[in-house]
């Protein structure tokens, strides 16, 4: 009989978590009051979503995020109610609230995403300090989502260096300058969509062959060991 193995510990970092509100109205029109259905509330943010799925699948996972204000308190309570093992780092500003409106008559979805709270240098540094101080460093660190105002664009790159020093693997799901800086350091896996992959490659990608070649080039250049390209309704491609 093969002895059971403990799954590797995973930390899912969400630097810009949110309280996600969702509702529905018959039609979205300007100026007029829109009568909406009951509002659904959820704890949102890339790393929190990953932690939620991993926890449901039985993985050893800890969600890490900065939270502040009354919305941050609600987020903490909701995550605890969901049974998510979590660490919350206090900030002065309010955790953001974002909302989605589904238009019943057309099936269209309108998503309103807020920039998030401004983090001071001490607040975003506290996230790095917490990770640096872990004696039981995670085998896998997942950093997912946008960076809130005040956090430098090289934040994920700093995580990449830390993971390399501690023998861990970094998974990044981000975009723009923060992603570019992280890839310059090298990561284990990142998850672009087709638009983001095209921006990184500097050319239009029109065929599956071009998609795969662009992803493989990033691997060859040492920017990521694995590229997981998401393609919407077409599924995903990993290289």
Short mmCIF file of C-alpha atoms in Angstrom, two decimals:
data_model
loop_
_atom_site.label_atom_id
_atom_site.label_comp_id
_atom_site.label_asym_id
_atom_site.label_seq_id
_atom_site.Cartn_x
_atom_site.Cartn_y
_atom_site.Cartn_z
CA UNK A 1 0.00 0.00 0.00
CA UNK A 2 1.33 3.41 -0.99
CA UNK A 3 1.51 5.75 2.00
CA UNK A 4 -0.68 8.85 1.79
CA UNK A 5 1.06 12.10 1.02
CA UNK A 6 0.09 15.46 2.50
CA UNK A 7 -0.78 17.89 -0.30
CA UNK A 8 1.63 20.80 -0.65
CA UNK A 9 0.65 23.91 1.28
CA UNK A 10 -0.58 26.77 -0.88
CA UNK A 11 -0.95 30.47 -0.07
CA UNK A 12 -3.30 32.51 -2.26
CA UNK A 13 -2.53 36.22 -2.13
CA UNK A 14 -5.15 38.80 -3.11
CA UNK A 15 -3.76 42.31 -2.83
CA UNK A 16 -7.02 43.95 -3.95
CA UNK A 17 -9.94 41.89 -2.59
CA UNK A 18 -13.49 43.11 -2.97
CA UNK A 19 -17.02 42.71 -1.75
CA UNK A 20 -18.81 41.70 -4.94
CA UNK A 21 -22.43 42.73 -5.36
CA UNK A 22 -24.62 41.32 -8.13
CA UNK A 23 -28.16 42.18 -9.13
CA UNK A 24 -30.52 42.08 -12.11
CA UNK A 25 -32.75 44.62 -13.83
CA UNK A 26 -34.99 44.43 -16.87
CA UNK A 27 -33.10 47.04 -18.89
CA UNK A 28 -30.15 49.33 -18.25
CA UNK A 29 -30.95 52.90 -19.33
CA UNK A 30 -29.36 56.25 -18.43
CA UNK A 31 -30.80 58.78 -15.96
CA UNK A 32 -33.81 56.77 -14.78
CA UNK A 33 -33.88 54.80 -11.55
CA UNK A 34 -33.36 51.12 -12.25
CA UNK A 35 -35.48 48.76 -10.19
CA UNK A 36 -33.32 45.78 -9.35
CA UNK A 37 -33.75 42.32 -7.93
CA UNK A 38 -32.34 41.21 -4.58
CA UNK A 39 -28.61 41.80 -4.29
CA UNK A 40 -26.20 38.90 -3.97
CA UNK A 41 -23.08 39.49 -1.88
CA UNK A 42 -19.84 37.55 -2.20
CA UNK A 43 -16.18 37.71 -1.26
CA UNK A 44 -14.26 38.42 -4.45
CA UNK A 45 -10.77 38.82 -5.82
CA UNK A 46 -8.55 36.51 -7.86
CA UNK A 47 -6.69 34.81 -5.02
CA UNK A 48 -9.84 34.40 -2.94
CA UNK A 49 -11.56 32.65 -5.84
CA UNK A 50 -8.59 30.29 -6.18
CA UNK A 51 -8.57 29.60 -2.43
CA UNK A 52 -12.30 28.87 -2.50
CA UNK A 53 -11.94 26.24 -5.22
CA UNK A 54 -8.84 24.65 -3.68
CA UNK A 55 -10.55 24.42 -0.29
CA UNK A 56 -13.62 22.76 -1.80
CA UNK A 57 -11.32 20.25 -3.51
CA UNK A 58 -9.70 19.40 -0.19
CA UNK A 59 -6.41 21.26 -0.68
CA UNK A 60 -4.30 22.79 2.10
CA UNK A 61 -4.70 26.44 1.35
CA UNK A 62 -4.46 29.79 3.14
CA UNK A 63 -5.95 32.99 1.73
CA UNK A 64 -3.92 36.13 2.45
CA UNK A 65 -5.24 39.64 1.84
CA UNK A 66 -5.21 43.20 3.20
CA UNK A 67 -8.60 44.39 4.50
CA UNK A 68 -9.97 47.60 5.96
CA UNK A 69 -13.11 49.38 7.06
CA UNK A 70 -16.63 48.01 7.37
CA UNK A 71 -16.50 46.35 3.96
CA UNK A 72 -13.28 44.64 4.99
CA UNK A 73 -14.94 43.36 8.15
CA UNK A 74 -17.80 41.94 6.08
CA UNK A 75 -15.29 40.27 3.74
CA UNK A 76 -13.46 38.66 6.67
CA UNK A 77 -16.70 37.37 8.17
CA UNK A 78 -17.88 35.96 4.86
CA UNK A 79 -14.61 34.14 4.22
CA UNK A 80 -14.67 32.63 7.71
CA UNK A 81 -18.28 31.53 7.18
CA UNK A 82 -17.17 29.80 3.99
CA UNK A 83 -14.54 27.88 5.93
CA UNK A 84 -11.60 29.52 4.16
CA UNK A 85 -8.40 29.47 6.21
CA UNK A 86 -7.38 33.11 6.04
CA UNK A 87 -4.90 35.71 7.22
CA UNK A 88 -6.01 39.36 7.11
CA UNK A 89 -3.57 42.27 7.24
CA UNK A 90 -5.17 45.55 8.39
CA UNK A 91 -5.16 48.70 6.24
CA UNK A 92 -6.57 52.18 6.93
CA UNK A 93 -8.75 52.54 3.82
CA UNK A 94 -11.94 50.66 3.00
CA UNK A 95 -11.81 47.39 1.08
CA UNK A 96 -13.38 48.05 -2.32
CA UNK A 97 -16.91 47.16 -3.34
CA UNK A 98 -17.58 46.19 -6.95
CA UNK A 99 -20.86 45.29 -8.58
CA UNK A 100 -22.36 43.54 -11.57
CA UNK A 101 -25.73 44.18 -13.20
CA UNK A 102 -27.38 41.57 -15.40
CA UNK A 103 -29.76 43.00 -17.99
CA UNK A 104 -32.65 40.56 -18.15
CA UNK A 105 -34.06 41.70 -21.52
CA UNK A 106 -30.81 41.13 -23.46
CA UNK A 107 -28.74 38.84 -21.27
CA UNK A 108 -25.93 41.43 -21.24
CA UNK A 109 -23.77 41.85 -18.16
CA UNK A 110 -22.41 45.17 -16.93
CA UNK A 111 -19.43 44.94 -14.60
CA UNK A 112 -18.31 47.92 -12.51
CA UNK A 113 -14.85 47.34 -11.03
CA UNK A 114 -13.45 49.86 -8.55
CA UNK A 115 -9.72 50.68 -8.26
CA UNK A 116 -9.54 49.73 -4.59
CA UNK A 117 -8.09 51.35 -1.46
CA UNK A 118 -4.79 53.20 -1.40
CA UNK A 119 -2.16 51.19 0.45
CA UNK A 120 0.68 52.96 2.20
CA UNK A 121 4.22 51.65 1.86
CA UNK A 122 3.99 50.19 5.37
CA UNK A 123 0.76 48.37 4.45
CA UNK A 124 1.94 46.71 1.25
CA UNK A 125 5.33 45.98 2.80
CA UNK A 126 3.48 44.17 5.62
CA UNK A 127 2.36 41.57 3.07
CA UNK A 128 5.95 40.90 2.02
CA UNK A 129 7.13 40.90 5.63
CA UNK A 130 4.47 38.37 6.59
CA UNK A 131 5.55 36.01 3.81
CA UNK A 132 9.26 36.50 4.50
CA UNK A 133 8.65 35.58 8.15
CA UNK A 134 7.01 32.24 7.43
CA UNK A 135 9.12 29.37 8.71
CA UNK A 136 6.88 26.90 6.87
CA UNK A 137 7.03 28.62 3.49
CA UNK A 138 4.36 27.44 1.02
CA UNK A 139 5.33 25.12 -1.79
CA UNK A 140 3.16 27.23 -4.07
CA UNK A 141 2.28 30.91 -3.87
CA UNK A 142 -0.62 32.09 -6.02
CA UNK A 143 -0.75 35.86 -6.61
CA UNK A 144 -3.91 36.77 -8.44
CA UNK A 145 -5.67 40.00 -9.32
CA UNK A 146 -4.92 43.67 -9.75
CA UNK A 147 -2.69 45.73 -7.50
CA UNK A 148 -4.47 48.51 -5.58
CA UNK A 149 -3.29 52.12 -5.72
CA UNK A 150 -0.06 52.73 -3.86
CA UNK A 151 1.40 49.29 -4.51
CA UNK A 152 4.45 49.44 -6.83
CA UNK A 153 4.29 47.68 -10.18
CA UNK A 154 7.27 45.50 -9.23
CA UNK A 155 5.38 43.96 -6.28
CA UNK A 156 4.82 40.61 -8.02
CA UNK A 157 8.45 40.70 -9.20
CA UNK A 158 9.49 40.96 -5.55
CA UNK A 159 7.34 37.92 -4.83
CA UNK A 160 9.10 36.07 -7.65
CA UNK A 161 12.50 36.81 -6.10
CA UNK A 162 11.27 35.76 -2.66
CA UNK A 163 9.91 32.47 -3.99
CA UNK A 164 13.17 31.75 -5.77
CA UNK A 165 15.09 32.38 -2.54
CA UNK A 166 12.79 30.09 -0.55
CA UNK A 167 12.58 27.31 -3.15
CA UNK A 168 8.89 27.88 -3.85
CA UNK A 169 6.88 28.23 -7.04
CA UNK A 170 4.97 31.39 -7.96
CA UNK A 171 1.76 31.41 -10.00
CA UNK A 172 0.73 34.83 -11.28
CA UNK A 173 -2.62 35.87 -12.71
CA UNK A 174 -2.26 39.57 -13.47
CA UNK A 175 -1.89 41.97 -16.37
CA UNK A 176 -0.08 45.11 -17.49
CA UNK A 177 3.20 46.38 -16.02
CA UNK A 178 2.85 44.25 -12.85
CA UNK A 179 2.78 41.09 -14.95
CA UNK A 180 5.61 42.24 -17.21
CA UNK A 181 7.84 42.93 -14.20
CA UNK A 182 7.06 39.52 -12.68
CA UNK A 183 7.86 37.71 -15.92
CA UNK A 184 11.17 39.54 -16.14
CA UNK A 185 12.08 37.81 -12.85
CA UNK A 186 10.67 34.46 -13.98
CA UNK A 187 7.66 32.62 -12.55
CA UNK A 188 6.44 29.06 -12.43
CA UNK A 189 3.11 29.64 -14.19
CA UNK A 190 1.06 32.54 -15.42
CA UNK A 191 -2.40 32.65 -16.95
CA UNK A 192 -2.88 35.17 -19.75
CA UNK A 193 -5.84 35.55 -22.06
CA UNK A 194 -5.25 35.90 -25.79
CA UNK A 195 -5.14 39.71 -25.68
CA UNK A 196 -2.54 39.71 -22.90
CA UNK A 197 -0.42 37.10 -24.68
CA UNK A 198 -0.49 39.18 -27.87
CA UNK A 199 0.62 42.27 -25.95
CA UNK A 200 3.52 40.36 -24.42
CA UNK A 201 4.60 38.93 -27.76
CA UNK A 202 4.26 42.28 -29.55
CA UNK A 203 2.26 40.94 -32.47
CA UNK A 204 -1.23 39.84 -33.46
CA UNK A 205 -1.95 36.18 -32.77
CA UNK A 206 -4.56 34.87 -35.15
CA UNK A 207 -4.15 31.09 -35.34
CA UNK A 208 -3.75 28.30 -32.77
CA UNK A 209 -0.25 27.73 -34.10
CA UNK A 210 0.66 31.35 -33.41
CA UNK A 211 -0.87 31.13 -29.93
CA UNK A 212 1.23 28.10 -29.09
CA UNK A 213 4.39 29.58 -30.58
CA UNK A 214 4.00 32.78 -28.55
CA UNK A 215 3.43 30.82 -25.35
CA UNK A 216 6.40 28.56 -26.04
CA UNK A 217 8.65 31.56 -26.69
CA UNK A 218 7.94 32.86 -23.20
CA UNK A 219 8.96 29.48 -21.79
CA UNK A 220 12.14 29.42 -23.90
CA UNK A 221 13.04 32.91 -22.68
CA UNK A 222 12.73 31.72 -19.07
CA UNK A 223 9.91 34.09 -18.21
CA UNK A 224 7.58 31.29 -17.15
CA UNK A 225 7.94 27.53 -16.84
CA UNK A 226 4.29 27.04 -17.86
CA UNK A 227 1.91 29.30 -19.79
CA UNK A 228 -1.79 28.55 -19.32
CA UNK A 229 -3.59 30.45 -22.08
CA UNK A 230 -7.30 30.97 -21.45
CA UNK A 231 -9.50 31.14 -24.55
CA UNK A 232 -12.98 31.82 -23.25
CA UNK A 233 -15.54 29.45 -24.76
CA UNK A 234 -12.70 27.65 -26.60
CA UNK A 235 -11.22 26.41 -23.33
CA UNK A 236 -7.51 26.75 -22.53
CA UNK A 237 -4.08 25.84 -23.85
CA UNK A 238 -1.08 24.99 -21.66
CA UNK A 239 2.52 25.00 -22.80
#
